[in-house]
Amino acid sequence: NAGVTQTPKFQVLKTGQSMTLQCAQDMNHNSMYWYRQDPGMGLRLIYYSASEGTTDKGEVPNGYNVSRLNKREFSLRLESAAPSQTSVYFCASSEWAGPYNSPLHFGNGTRLTVT
Amino acid sequence: RKEVEQDPGPFNVPEGATVAFNCTYSNSASQSFFWYRQDCRKEPKLLMSVYSSGNEDGRFTAQLNRASQYISLLIRDSKLSDSATYLCVVNGRDDKIIFGKGTRLHILP
């Protein structure tokens, strides 16, 4: 079972370059999320999609855009990368979102370095 | 007050001992609570959900105290393989899932 698959695993960008992080889940989950994790900061929510066709900002959305391409796929785009976006990015999915959230299942992460 | 707070540790505990972590949350309307485990440079993995009446899974026991707004995790008979960072997870305002910064646990042989 693949679960949540993220690509790429590693990426190095120069300041100002753009890129898209891909995420796909095969668990038929309704909700998908993008987090970043920095030392001492914990996991911070960038954007999420409660259901296909909807996206909402999380705690740290500036500098990012997302697309919920279909139920399976949720991509994160950096239009003009900055060194402050150096981080580990995790995609996650859950059966549903709401007051009684179901648990999140994570991908393996993407380690991004912006020089 | 931060939405989710945890003692960062590290907790250095001898193998076989019992260790407990607490996590406080600020949103009194929160309904979903989880403990995750994260190994170094890996993704977080669900350890257990936390139910109102408390729940147990082998050596792990989770408790919820709504009055004081905290959840706890108890690990009995700790193993070397329990060394990890333990993340408290709560749904915050607007039902967004919020992660604590984690508590690092080192089990000593």
JSON list of C-alpha atoms in Angstrom, two decimals:
[
{"chain": "A", "resi": 1, "resn": "ASN", "atom": "CA", "xyz": [0.00, 0.00, 0.00]},
{"chain": "A", "resi": 2, "resn": "ALA", "atom": "CA", "xyz": [1.54, 3.29, -1.12]},
{"chain": "A", "resi": 3, "resn": "GLY", "atom": "CA", "xyz": [-0.50, 5.57, 1.19]},
{"chain": "A", "resi": 4, "resn": "VAL", "atom": "CA", "xyz": [0.70, 9.15, 0.64]},
{"chain": "A", "resi": 5, "resn": "THR", "atom": "CA", "xyz": [3.40, 9.66, -1.96]},
{"chain": "A", "resi": 6, "resn": "GLN", "atom": "CA", "xyz": [5.41, 12.86, -2.26]},
{"chain": "A", "resi": 7, "resn": "THR", "atom": "CA", "xyz": [7.83, 13.87, -4.96]},
{"chain": "A", "resi": 8, "resn": "PRO", "atom": "CA", "xyz": [10.59, 14.87, -5.08]},
{"chain": "A", "resi": 9, "resn": "LYS", "atom": "CA", "xyz": [12.34, 13.66, -1.92]},
{"chain": "A", "resi": 10, "resn": "PHE", "atom": "CA", "xyz": [15.08, 16.27, -2.16]},
{"chain": "A", "resi": 11, "resn": "GLN", "atom": "CA", "xyz": [15.38, 19.56, -4.05]},
{"chain": "A", "resi": 12, "resn": "VAL", "atom": "CA", "xyz": [17.83, 22.42, -4.17]},
{"chain": "A", "resi": 13, "resn": "LEU", "atom": "CA", "xyz": [16.64, 25.70, -5.64]},
{"chain": "A", "resi": 14, "resn": "LYS", "atom": "CA", "xyz": [18.19, 29.07, -6.20]},
{"chain": "A", "resi": 15, "resn": "THR", "atom": "CA", "xyz": [16.45, 32.17, -4.88]},
{"chain": "A", "resi": 16, "resn": "GLY", "atom": "CA", "xyz": [13.73, 33.20, -7.29]},
{"chain": "A", "resi": 17, "resn": "GLN", "atom": "CA", "xyz": [13.25, 29.82, -8.93]},
{"chain": "A", "resi": 18, "resn": "SER", "atom": "CA", "xyz": [9.88, 28.15, -8.91]},
{"chain": "A", "resi": 19, "resn": "MET", "atom": "CA", "xyz": [8.85, 24.57, -8.33]},
{"chain": "A", "resi": 20, "resn": "THR", "atom": "CA", "xyz": [5.89, 22.37, -7.56]},
{"chain": "A", "resi": 21, "resn": "LEU", "atom": "CA", "xyz": [5.80, 19.69, -4.89]},
{"chain": "A", "resi": 22, "resn": "GLN", "atom": "CA", "xyz": [3.55, 16.81, -5.83]},
{"chain": "A", "resi": 23, "resn": "CYS", "atom": "CA", "xyz": [1.45, 14.74, -3.46]},
{"chain": "A", "resi": 24, "resn": "ALA", "atom": "CA", "xyz": [-0.90, 11.86, -4.16]},
{"chain": "A", "resi": 25, "resn": "GLN", "atom": "CA", "xyz": [-2.86, 9.54, -1.87]},
{"chain": "A", "resi": 26, "resn": "ASP", "atom": "CA", "xyz": [-4.49, 6.24, -2.71]},
{"chain": "A", "resi": 27, "resn": "MET", "atom": "CA", "xyz": [-6.66, 5.86, 0.41]},
{"chain": "A", "resi": 28, "resn": "ASN", "atom": "CA", "xyz": [-9.70, 7.64, -1.03]},
{"chain": "A", "resi": 29, "resn": "HIS", "atom": "CA", "xyz": [-9.33, 10.35, 1.61]},
{"chain": "A", "resi": 30, "resn": "ASN", "atom": "CA", "xyz": [-11.34, 13.54, 1.32]},
{"chain": "A", "resi": 31, "resn": "SER", "atom": "CA", "xyz": [-8.94, 15.94, 3.04]},
{"chain": "A", "resi": 32, "resn": "MET", "atom": "CA", "xyz": [-5.34, 16.78, 2.24]},
{"chain": "A", "resi": 33, "resn": "TYR", "atom": "CA", "xyz": [-2.78, 19.04, 3.88]},
{"chain": "A", "resi": 34, "resn": "TRP", "atom": "CA", "xyz": [0.62, 20.62, 3.38]},
{"chain": "A", "resi": 35, "resn": "TYR", "atom": "CA", "xyz": [2.87, 21.24, 6.40]},
{"chain": "A", "resi": 36, "resn": "ARG", "atom": "CA", "xyz": [6.38, 22.54, 6.78]},
{"chain": "A", "resi": 37, "resn": "GLN", "atom": "CA", "xyz": [8.69, 21.55, 9.61]},
{"chain": "A", "resi": 38, "resn": "ASP", "atom": "CA", "xyz": [11.57, 23.67, 10.79]},
{"chain": "A", "resi": 39, "resn": "PRO", "atom": "CA", "xyz": [13.89, 23.07, 13.75]},
{"chain": "A", "resi": 40, "resn": "GLY", "atom": "CA", "xyz": [12.35, 24.43, 16.94]},
{"chain": "A", "resi": 41, "resn": "MET", "atom": "CA", "xyz": [9.11, 25.39, 15.17]},
{"chain": "A", "resi": 42, "resn": "GLY", "atom": "CA", "xyz": [7.29, 22.10, 14.91]},
{"chain": "A", "resi": 43, "resn": "LEU", "atom": "CA", "xyz": [4.89, 21.32, 12.09]},
{"chain": "A", "resi": 44, "resn": "ARG", "atom": "CA", "xyz": [3.08, 24.33, 10.69]},
{"chain": "A", "resi": 45, "resn": "LEU", "atom": "CA", "xyz": [0.10, 24.13, 8.37]},
{"chain": "A", "resi": 46, "resn": "ILE", "atom": "CA", "xyz": [0.59, 25.89, 5.04]},
{"chain": "A", "resi": 47, "resn": "TYR", "atom": "CA", "xyz": [-2.64, 25.06, 3.20]},
{"chain": "A", "resi": 48, "resn": "TYR", "atom": "CA", "xyz": [-5.27, 22.39, 3.38]},
{"chain": "A", "resi": 49, "resn": "SER", "atom": "CA", "xyz": [-8.10, 21.06, 1.30]},
{"chain": "A", "resi": 50, "resn": "ALA", "atom": "CA", "xyz": [-11.04, 19.78, 3.31]},
{"chain": "A", "resi": 51, "resn": "SER", "atom": "CA", "xyz": [-12.60, 18.23, 0.21]},
{"chain": "A", "resi": 52, "resn": "GLU", "atom": "CA", "xyz": [-12.09, 18.10, -3.53]},
{"chain": "A", "resi": 53, "resn": "GLY", "atom": "CA", "xyz": [-12.65, 21.55, -4.99]},
{"chain": "A", "resi": 54, "resn": "THR", "atom": "CA", "xyz": [-11.84, 23.51, -1.83]},
{"chain": "A", "resi": 55, "resn": "THR", "atom": "CA", "xyz": [-8.61, 24.92, -0.43]},
{"chain": "A", "resi": 56, "resn": "ASP", "atom": "CA", "xyz": [-7.97, 27.08, 2.61]},
{"chain": "A", "resi": 57, "resn": "LYS", "atom": "CA", "xyz": [-5.03, 28.89, 4.13]},
{"chain": "A", "resi": 58, "resn": "GLY", "atom": "CA", "xyz": [-3.29, 27.53, 7.15]},
{"chain": "A", "resi": 59, "resn": "GLU", "atom": "CA", "xyz": [-0.92, 29.19, 9.55]},
{"chain": "A", "resi": 60, "resn": "VAL", "atom": "CA", "xyz": [1.88, 30.12, 7.09]},
{"chain": "A", "resi": 61, "resn": "PRO", "atom": "CA", "xyz": [0.46, 30.45, 3.54]},
{"chain": "A", "resi": 62, "resn": "ASN", "atom": "CA", "xyz": [2.53, 33.38, 2.28]},
{"chain": "A", "resi": 63, "resn": "GLY", "atom": "CA", "xyz": [4.76, 32.51, -0.66]},
{"chain": "A", "resi": 64, "resn": "TYR", "atom": "CA", "xyz": [2.83, 29.35, -1.54]},
{"chain": "A", "resi": 65, "resn": "ASN", "atom": "CA", "xyz": [-0.06, 28.31, -3.75]},
{"chain": "A", "resi": 66, "resn": "VAL", "atom": "CA", "xyz": [-1.88, 25.00, -3.89]},
{"chain": "A", "resi": 67, "resn": "SER", "atom": "CA", "xyz": [-4.03, 23.07, -6.32]},
{"chain": "A", "resi": 68, "resn": "ARG", "atom": "CA", "xyz": [-6.36, 20.23, -5.47]},
{"chain": "A", "resi": 69, "resn": "LEU", "atom": "CA", "xyz": [-6.16, 18.64, -8.87]},
{"chain": "A", "resi": 70, "resn": "ASN", "atom": "CA", "xyz": [-8.60, 15.83, -8.06]},
{"chain": "A", "resi": 71, "resn": "LYS", "atom": "CA", "xyz": [-9.48, 13.76, -5.02]},
{"chain": "A", "resi": 72, "resn": "ARG", "atom": "CA", "xyz": [-6.09, 12.00, -5.07]},
{"chain": "A", "resi": 73, "resn": "GLU", "atom": "CA", "xyz": [-3.69, 14.86, -5.76]},
{"chain": "A", "resi": 74, "resn": "PHE", "atom": "CA", "xyz": [-2.77, 18.04, -3.92]},
{"chain": "A", "resi": 75, "resn": "SER", "atom": "CA", "xyz": [0.20, 20.07, -5.14]},
{"chain": "A", "resi": 76, "resn": "LEU", "atom": "CA", "xyz": [2.14, 22.88, -3.49]},
{"chain": "A", "resi": 77, "resn": "ARG", "atom": "CA", "xyz": [3.79, 25.56, -5.63]},
{"chain": "A", "resi": 78, "resn": "LEU", "atom": "CA", "xyz": [6.55, 27.98, -4.74]},
{"chain": "A", "resi": 79, "resn": "GLU", "atom": "CA", "xyz": [6.41, 30.74, -7.33]},
{"chain": "A", "resi": 80, "resn": "SER", "atom": "CA", "xyz": [9.61, 32.54, -6.33]},
{"chain": "A", "resi": 81, "resn": "ALA", "atom": "CA", "xyz": [11.61, 30.57, -3.80]},
{"chain": "A", "resi": 82, "resn": "ALA", "atom": "CA", "xyz": [13.29, 32.36, -0.89]},
{"chain": "A", "resi": 83, "resn": "PRO", "atom": "CA", "xyz": [15.90, 31.07, 1.58]},
{"chain": "A", "resi": 84, "resn": "SER", "atom": "CA", "xyz": [13.24, 31.32, 4.32]},
{"chain": "A", "resi": 85, "resn": "GLN", "atom": "CA", "xyz": [11.40, 28.51, 2.53]},
{"chain": "A", "resi": 86, "resn": "THR", "atom": "CA", "xyz": [14.22, 26.08, 3.21]},
{"chain": "A", "resi": 87, "resn": "SER", "atom": "CA", "xyz": [12.42, 23.40, 5.16]},
{"chain": "A", "resi": 88, "resn": "VAL", "atom": "CA", "xyz": [11.06, 19.88, 5.20]},
{"chain": "A", "resi": 89, "resn": "TYR", "atom": "CA", "xyz": [7.63, 19.73, 3.59]},
{"chain": "A", "resi": 90, "resn": "PHE", "atom": "CA", "xyz": [5.11, 17.06, 4.49]},
{"chain": "A", "resi": 91, "resn": "CYS", "atom": "CA", "xyz": [1.92, 16.25, 2.69]},
{"chain": "A", "resi": 92, "resn": "ALA", "atom": "CA", "xyz": [-0.81, 14.47, 4.64]},
{"chain": "A", "resi": 93, "resn": "SER", "atom": "CA", "xyz": [-4.31, 13.18, 4.09]},
{"chain": "A", "resi": 94, "resn": "SER", "atom": "CA", "xyz": [-7.25, 12.23, 6.27]},
{"chain": "A", "resi": 95, "resn": "GLU", "atom": "CA", "xyz": [-10.66, 10.68, 5.70]},
{"chain": "A", "resi": 96, "resn": "TRP", "atom": "CA", "xyz": [-12.39, 13.91, 6.66]},
{"chain": "A", "resi": 97, "resn": "ALA", "atom": "CA", "xyz": [-11.80, 17.27, 8.33]},
{"chain": "A", "resi": 98, "resn": "GLY", "atom": "CA", "xyz": [-14.02, 19.03, 10.83]},
{"chain": "A", "resi": 99, "resn": "PRO", "atom": "CA", "xyz": [-14.70, 19.10, 14.56]},
{"chain": "A", "resi": 100, "resn": "TYR", "atom": "CA", "xyz": [-14.08, 15.38, 14.80]},
{"chain": "A", "resi": 101, "resn": "ASN", "atom": "CA", "xyz": [-11.04, 15.14, 12.55]},
{"chain": "A", "resi": 102, "resn": "SER", "atom": "CA", "xyz": [-9.85, 11.73, 11.51]},
{"chain": "A", "resi": 103, "resn": "PRO", "atom": "CA", "xyz": [-6.12, 11.02, 11.92]},
{"chain": "A", "resi": 104, "resn": "LEU", "atom": "CA", "xyz": [-3.63, 12.34, 9.40]},
{"chain": "A", "resi": 105, "resn": "HIS", "atom": "CA", "xyz": [-1.43, 10.05, 7.34]},
{"chain": "A", "resi": 106, "resn": "PHE", "atom": "CA", "xyz": [1.83, 11.55, 6.15]},
{"chain": "A", "resi": 107, "resn": "GLY", "atom": "CA", "xyz": [4.06, 11.20, 3.15]},
{"chain": "A", "resi": 108, "resn": "ASN", "atom": "CA", "xyz": [7.81, 10.75, 3.52]},
{"chain": "A", "resi": 109, "resn": "GLY", "atom": "CA", "xyz": [8.56, 14.44, 3.12]},
{"chain": "A", "resi": 110, "resn": "THR", "atom": "CA", "xyz": [10.46, 16.67, 0.72]},
{"chain": "A", "resi": 111, "resn": "ARG", "atom": "CA", "xyz": [13.69, 18.28, 1.90]},
{"chain": "A", "resi": 112, "resn": "LEU", "atom": "CA", "xyz": [13.96, 21.64, 0.15]},
{"chain": "A", "resi": 113, "resn": "THR", "atom": "CA", "xyz": [17.00, 23.90, 0.28]},
{"chain": "A", "resi": 114, "resn": "VAL", "atom": "CA", "xyz": [16.88, 27.38, -1.21]},
{"chain": "A", "resi": 115, "resn": "THR", "atom": "CA", "xyz": [20.27, 29.03, -1.70]},
{"chain": "B", "resi": 1, "resn": "ARG", "atom": "CA", "xyz": [-1.50, 31.13, 25.32]},
{"chain": "B", "resi": 2, "resn": "LYS", "atom": "CA", "xyz": [-0.29, 28.94, 22.47]},
{"chain": "B", "resi": 3, "resn": "GLU", "atom": "CA", "xyz": [-2.86, 26.62, 20.93]},
{"chain": "B", "resi": 4, "resn": "VAL", "atom": "CA", "xyz": [-0.90, 23.48, 21.82]},
{"chain": "B", "resi": 5, "resn": "GLU", "atom": "CA", "xyz": [2.00, 23.36, 24.25]},
{"chain": "B", "resi": 6, "resn": "GLN", "atom": "CA", "xyz": [4.36, 20.55, 25.16]},
{"chain": "B", "resi": 7, "resn": "ASP", "atom": "CA", "xyz": [7.44, 20.27, 27.33]},
{"chain": "B", "resi": 8, "resn": "PRO", "atom": "CA", "xyz": [10.23, 19.95, 24.72]},
{"chain": "B", "resi": 9, "resn": "GLY", "atom": "CA", "xyz": [12.35, 17.72, 26.94]},
{"chain": "B", "resi": 10, "resn": "PRO", "atom": "CA", "xyz": [14.53, 15.87, 26.37]},
{"chain": "B", "resi": 11, "resn": "PHE", "atom": "CA", "xyz": [13.36, 13.22, 28.78]},
{"chain": "B", "resi": 12, "resn": "ASN", "atom": "CA", "xyz": [16.23, 10.80, 29.47]},
{"chain": "B", "resi": 13, "resn": "VAL", "atom": "CA", "xyz": [14.72, 7.66, 30.94]},
{"chain": "B", "resi": 14, "resn": "PRO", "atom": "CA", "xyz": [16.29, 4.26, 31.73]},
{"chain": "B", "resi": 15, "resn": "GLU", "atom": "CA", "xyz": [14.99, 1.27, 29.84]},
{"chain": "B", "resi": 16, "resn": "GLY", "atom": "CA", "xyz": [12.09, -0.36, 31.65]},
{"chain": "B", "resi": 17, "resn": "ALA", "atom": "CA", "xyz": [10.96, 2.81, 33.38]},
{"chain": "B", "resi": 18, "resn": "THR", "atom": "CA", "xyz": [7.59, 4.51, 33.07]},
{"chain": "B", "resi": 19, "resn": "VAL", "atom": "CA", "xyz": [7.43, 7.97, 31.54]},
{"chain": "B", "resi": 20, "resn": "ALA", "atom": "CA", "xyz": [4.58, 10.41, 31.13]},
{"chain": "B", "resi": 21, "resn": "PHE", "atom": "CA", "xyz": [4.11, 13.50, 28.98]},
{"chain": "B", "resi": 22, "resn": "ASN", "atom": "CA", "xyz": [1.45, 16.17, 29.18]},
{"chain": "B", "resi": 23, "resn": "CYS", "atom": "CA", "xyz": [0.19, 18.51, 26.52]},
{"chain": "B", "resi": 24, "resn": "THR", "atom": "CA", "xyz": [-2.05, 21.52, 27.10]},
{"chain": "B", "resi": 25, "resn": "TYR", "atom": "CA", "xyz": [-4.39, 23.06, 24.56]},
{"chain": "B", "resi": 26, "resn": "SER", "atom": "CA", "xyz": [-6.15, 26.42, 24.51]},
{"chain": "B", "resi": 27, "resn": "ASN", "atom": "CA", "xyz": [-9.34, 25.79, 22.52]},
{"chain": "B", "resi": 28, "resn": "SER", "atom": "CA", "xyz": [-11.98, 24.51, 24.93]},
{"chain": "B", "resi": 29, "resn": "ALA", "atom": "CA", "xyz": [-14.11, 23.47, 21.92]},
{"chain": "B", "resi": 30, "resn": "SER", "atom": "CA", "xyz": [-11.48, 21.01, 20.60]},
{"chain": "B", "resi": 31, "resn": "GLN", "atom": "CA", "xyz": [-12.90, 17.57, 19.91]},
{"chain": "B", "resi": 32, "resn": "SER", "atom": "CA", "xyz": [-10.08, 15.64, 18.25]},
{"chain": "B", "resi": 33, "resn": "PHE", "atom": "CA", "xyz": [-6.91, 14.61, 20.05]},
{"chain": "B", "resi": 34, "resn": "PHE", "atom": "CA", "xyz": [-4.02, 12.43, 18.92]},
{"chain": "B", "resi": 35, "resn": "TRP", "atom": "CA", "xyz": [-0.51, 11.42, 19.83]},
{"chain": "B", "resi": 36, "resn": "TYR", "atom": "CA", "xyz": [2.00, 11.01, 17.01]},
{"chain": "B", "resi": 37, "resn": "ARG", "atom": "CA", "xyz": [5.51, 9.67, 17.08]},
{"chain": "B", "resi": 38, "resn": "GLN", "atom": "CA", "xyz": [8.28, 11.08, 14.89]},
{"chain": "B", "resi": 39, "resn": "ASP", "atom": "CA", "xyz": [11.67, 9.48, 14.43]},
{"chain": "B", "resi": 40, "resn": "CYS", "atom": "CA", "xyz": [14.64, 11.58, 13.39]},
{"chain": "B", "resi": 41, "resn": "ARG", "atom": "CA", "xyz": [14.30, 12.81, 9.80]},
{"chain": "B", "resi": 42, "resn": "LYS", "atom": "CA", "xyz": [11.14, 10.76, 9.25]},
{"chain": "B", "resi": 43, "resn": "GLU", "atom": "CA", "xyz": [7.48, 11.60, 8.86]},
{"chain": "B", "resi": 44, "resn": "PRO", "atom": "CA", "xyz": [5.14, 11.71, 11.89]},
{"chain": "B", "resi": 45, "resn": "LYS", "atom": "CA", "xyz": [3.21, 8.50, 12.44]},
{"chain": "B", "resi": 46, "resn": "LEU", "atom": "CA", "xyz": [-0.01, 8.08, 14.38]},
{"chain": "B", "resi": 47, "resn": "LEU", "atom": "CA", "xyz": [0.60, 6.49, 17.75]},
{"chain": "B", "resi": 48, "resn": "MET", "atom": "CA", "xyz": [-2.94, 6.65, 19.07]},
{"chain": "B", "resi": 49, "resn": "SER", "atom": "CA", "xyz": [-6.10, 8.68, 19.14]},
{"chain": "B", "resi": 50, "resn": "VAL", "atom": "CA", "xyz": [-7.20, 10.01, 22.52]},
{"chain": "B", "resi": 51, "resn": "TYR", "atom": "CA", "xyz": [-10.76, 9.35, 23.62]},
{"chain": "B", "resi": 52, "resn": "SER", "atom": "CA", "xyz": [-12.76, 11.07, 26.33]},
{"chain": "B", "resi": 53, "resn": "SER", "atom": "CA", "xyz": [-12.76, 8.03, 28.58]},
{"chain": "B", "resi": 54, "resn": "GLY", "atom": "CA", "xyz": [-9.06, 7.38, 28.11]},
{"chain": "B", "resi": 55, "resn": "ASN", "atom": "CA", "xyz": [-7.65, 4.52, 26.12]},
{"chain": "B", "resi": 56, "resn": "GLU", "atom": "CA", "xyz": [-4.84, 2.04, 26.18]},
{"chain": "B", "resi": 57, "resn": "ASP", "atom": "CA", "xyz": [-2.82, 0.31, 23.48]},
{"chain": "B", "resi": 58, "resn": "GLY", "atom": "CA", "xyz": [-0.34, -2.16, 24.90]},
{"chain": "B", "resi": 59, "resn": "ARG", "atom": "CA", "xyz": [2.23, -0.23, 26.93]},
{"chain": "B", "resi": 60, "resn": "PHE", "atom": "CA", "xyz": [0.74, 3.12, 25.95]},
{"chain": "B", "resi": 61, "resn": "THR", "atom": "CA", "xyz": [-2.09, 4.88, 27.77]},
{"chain": "B", "resi": 62, "resn": "ALA", "atom": "CA", "xyz": [-3.66, 8.18, 26.70]},
{"chain": "B", "resi": 63, "resn": "GLN", "atom": "CA", "xyz": [-5.87, 10.36, 28.88]},
{"chain": "B", "resi": 64, "resn": "LEU", "atom": "CA", "xyz": [-7.94, 13.47, 28.22]},
{"chain": "B", "resi": 65, "resn": "ASN", "atom": "CA", "xyz": [-8.76, 16.04, 30.90]},
{"chain": "B", "resi": 66, "resn": "ARG", "atom": "CA", "xyz": [-11.25, 18.49, 29.43]},
{"chain": "B", "resi": 67, "resn": "ALA", "atom": "CA", "xyz": [-11.63, 20.52, 32.60]},
{"chain": "B", "resi": 68, "resn": "SER", "atom": "CA", "xyz": [-7.94, 21.36, 32.70]},
{"chain": "B", "resi": 69, "resn": "GLN", "atom": "CA", "xyz": [-7.52, 21.16, 28.93]},
{"chain": "B", "resi": 70, "resn": "TYR", "atom": "CA", "xyz": [-4.69, 18.72, 28.69]},
{"chain": "B", "resi": 71, "resn": "ILE", "atom": "CA", "xyz": [-3.98, 15.31, 27.28]},
{"chain": "B", "resi": 72, "resn": "SER", "atom": "CA", "xyz": [-1.38, 12.90, 28.56]},
{"chain": "B", "resi": 73, "resn": "LEU", "atom": "CA", "xyz": [0.59, 9.94, 27.29]},
{"chain": "B", "resi": 74, "resn": "LEU", "atom": "CA", "xyz": [1.98, 7.27, 29.60]},
{"chain": "B", "resi": 75, "resn": "ILE", "atom": "CA", "xyz": [4.55, 4.75, 28.38]},
{"chain": "B", "resi": 76, "resn": "ARG", "atom": "CA", "xyz": [5.15, 1.75, 30.61]},
{"chain": "B", "resi": 77, "resn": "ASP", "atom": "CA", "xyz": [8.14, -0.62, 30.52]},
{"chain": "B", "resi": 78, "resn": "SER", "atom": "CA", "xyz": [9.92, 1.66, 28.07]},
{"chain": "B", "resi": 79, "resn": "LYS", "atom": "CA", "xyz": [12.04, 0.14, 25.30]},
{"chain": "B", "resi": 80, "resn": "LEU", "atom": "CA", "xyz": [15.05, 1.51, 23.46]},
{"chain": "B", "resi": 81, "resn": "SER", "atom": "CA", "xyz": [12.85, 1.63, 20.37]},
{"chain": "B", "resi": 82, "resn": "ASP", "atom": "CA", "xyz": [10.56, 4.13, 22.11]},
{"chain": "B", "resi": 83, "resn": "SER", "atom": "CA", "xyz": [13.23, 6.81, 21.67]},
{"chain": "B", "resi": 84, "resn": "ALA", "atom": "CA", "xyz": [11.60, 9.41, 19.43]},
{"chain": "B", "resi": 85, "resn": "THR", "atom": "CA", "xyz": [9.83, 12.74, 19.49]},
{"chain": "B", "resi": 86, "resn": "TYR", "atom": "CA", "xyz": [6.19, 12.56, 20.60]},
{"chain": "B", "resi": 87, "resn": "LEU", "atom": "CA", "xyz": [3.81, 15.09, 19.08]},
{"chain": "B", "resi": 88, "resn": "CYS", "atom": "CA", "xyz": [0.55, 16.18, 20.62]},
{"chain": "B", "resi": 89, "resn": "VAL", "atom": "CA", "xyz": [-2.14, 16.98, 18.04]},
{"chain": "B", "resi": 90, "resn": "VAL", "atom": "CA", "xyz": [-5.39, 18.83, 18.62]},
{"chain": "B", "resi": 91, "resn": "ASN", "atom": "CA", "xyz": [-7.96, 20.43, 16.35]},
{"chain": "B", "resi": 92, "resn": "GLY", "atom": "CA", "xyz": [-7.82, 24.14, 17.02]},
{"chain": "B", "resi": 93, "resn": "ARG", "atom": "CA", "xyz": [-9.89, 27.09, 15.94]},
{"chain": "B", "resi": 94, "resn": "ASP", "atom": "CA", "xyz": [-11.71, 26.60, 12.63]},
{"chain": "B", "resi": 95, "resn": "ASP", "atom": "CA", "xyz": [-11.15, 22.85, 13.06]},
{"chain": "B", "resi": 96, "resn": "LYS", "atom": "CA", "xyz": [-7.58, 23.09, 11.79]},
{"chain": "B", "resi": 97, "resn": "ILE", "atom": "CA", "xyz": [-5.27, 20.38, 13.02]},
{"chain": "B", "resi": 98, "resn": "ILE", "atom": "CA", "xyz": [-2.54, 21.87, 15.20]},
{"chain": "B", "resi": 99, "resn": "PHE", "atom": "CA", "xyz": [0.65, 20.08, 16.18]},
{"chain": "B", "resi": 100, "resn": "GLY", "atom": "CA", "xyz": [2.62, 20.71, 19.32]},
{"chain": "B", "resi": 101, "resn": "LYS", "atom": "CA", "xyz": [6.36, 21.16, 18.91]},
{"chain": "B", "resi": 102, "resn": "GLY", "atom": "CA", "xyz": [7.00, 17.74, 20.37]},
{"chain": "B", "resi": 103, "resn": "THR", "atom": "CA", "xyz": [8.66, 16.15, 23.38]},
{"chain": "B", "resi": 104, "resn": "ARG", "atom": "CA", "xyz": [11.94, 14.34, 22.80]},
{"chain": "B", "resi": 105, "resn": "LEU", "atom": "CA", "xyz": [12.36, 11.04, 24.60]},
{"chain": "B", "resi": 106, "resn": "HIS", "atom": "CA", "xyz": [15.66, 9.19, 24.97]},
{"chain": "B", "resi": 107, "resn": "ILE", "atom": "CA", "xyz": [15.55, 5.71, 26.44]},
{"chain": "B", "resi": 108, "resn": "LEU", "atom": "CA", "xyz": [18.87, 4.85, 28.03]},
{"chain": "B", "resi": 109, "resn": "PRO", "atom": "CA", "xyz": [20.21, 1.27, 28.06]}
]
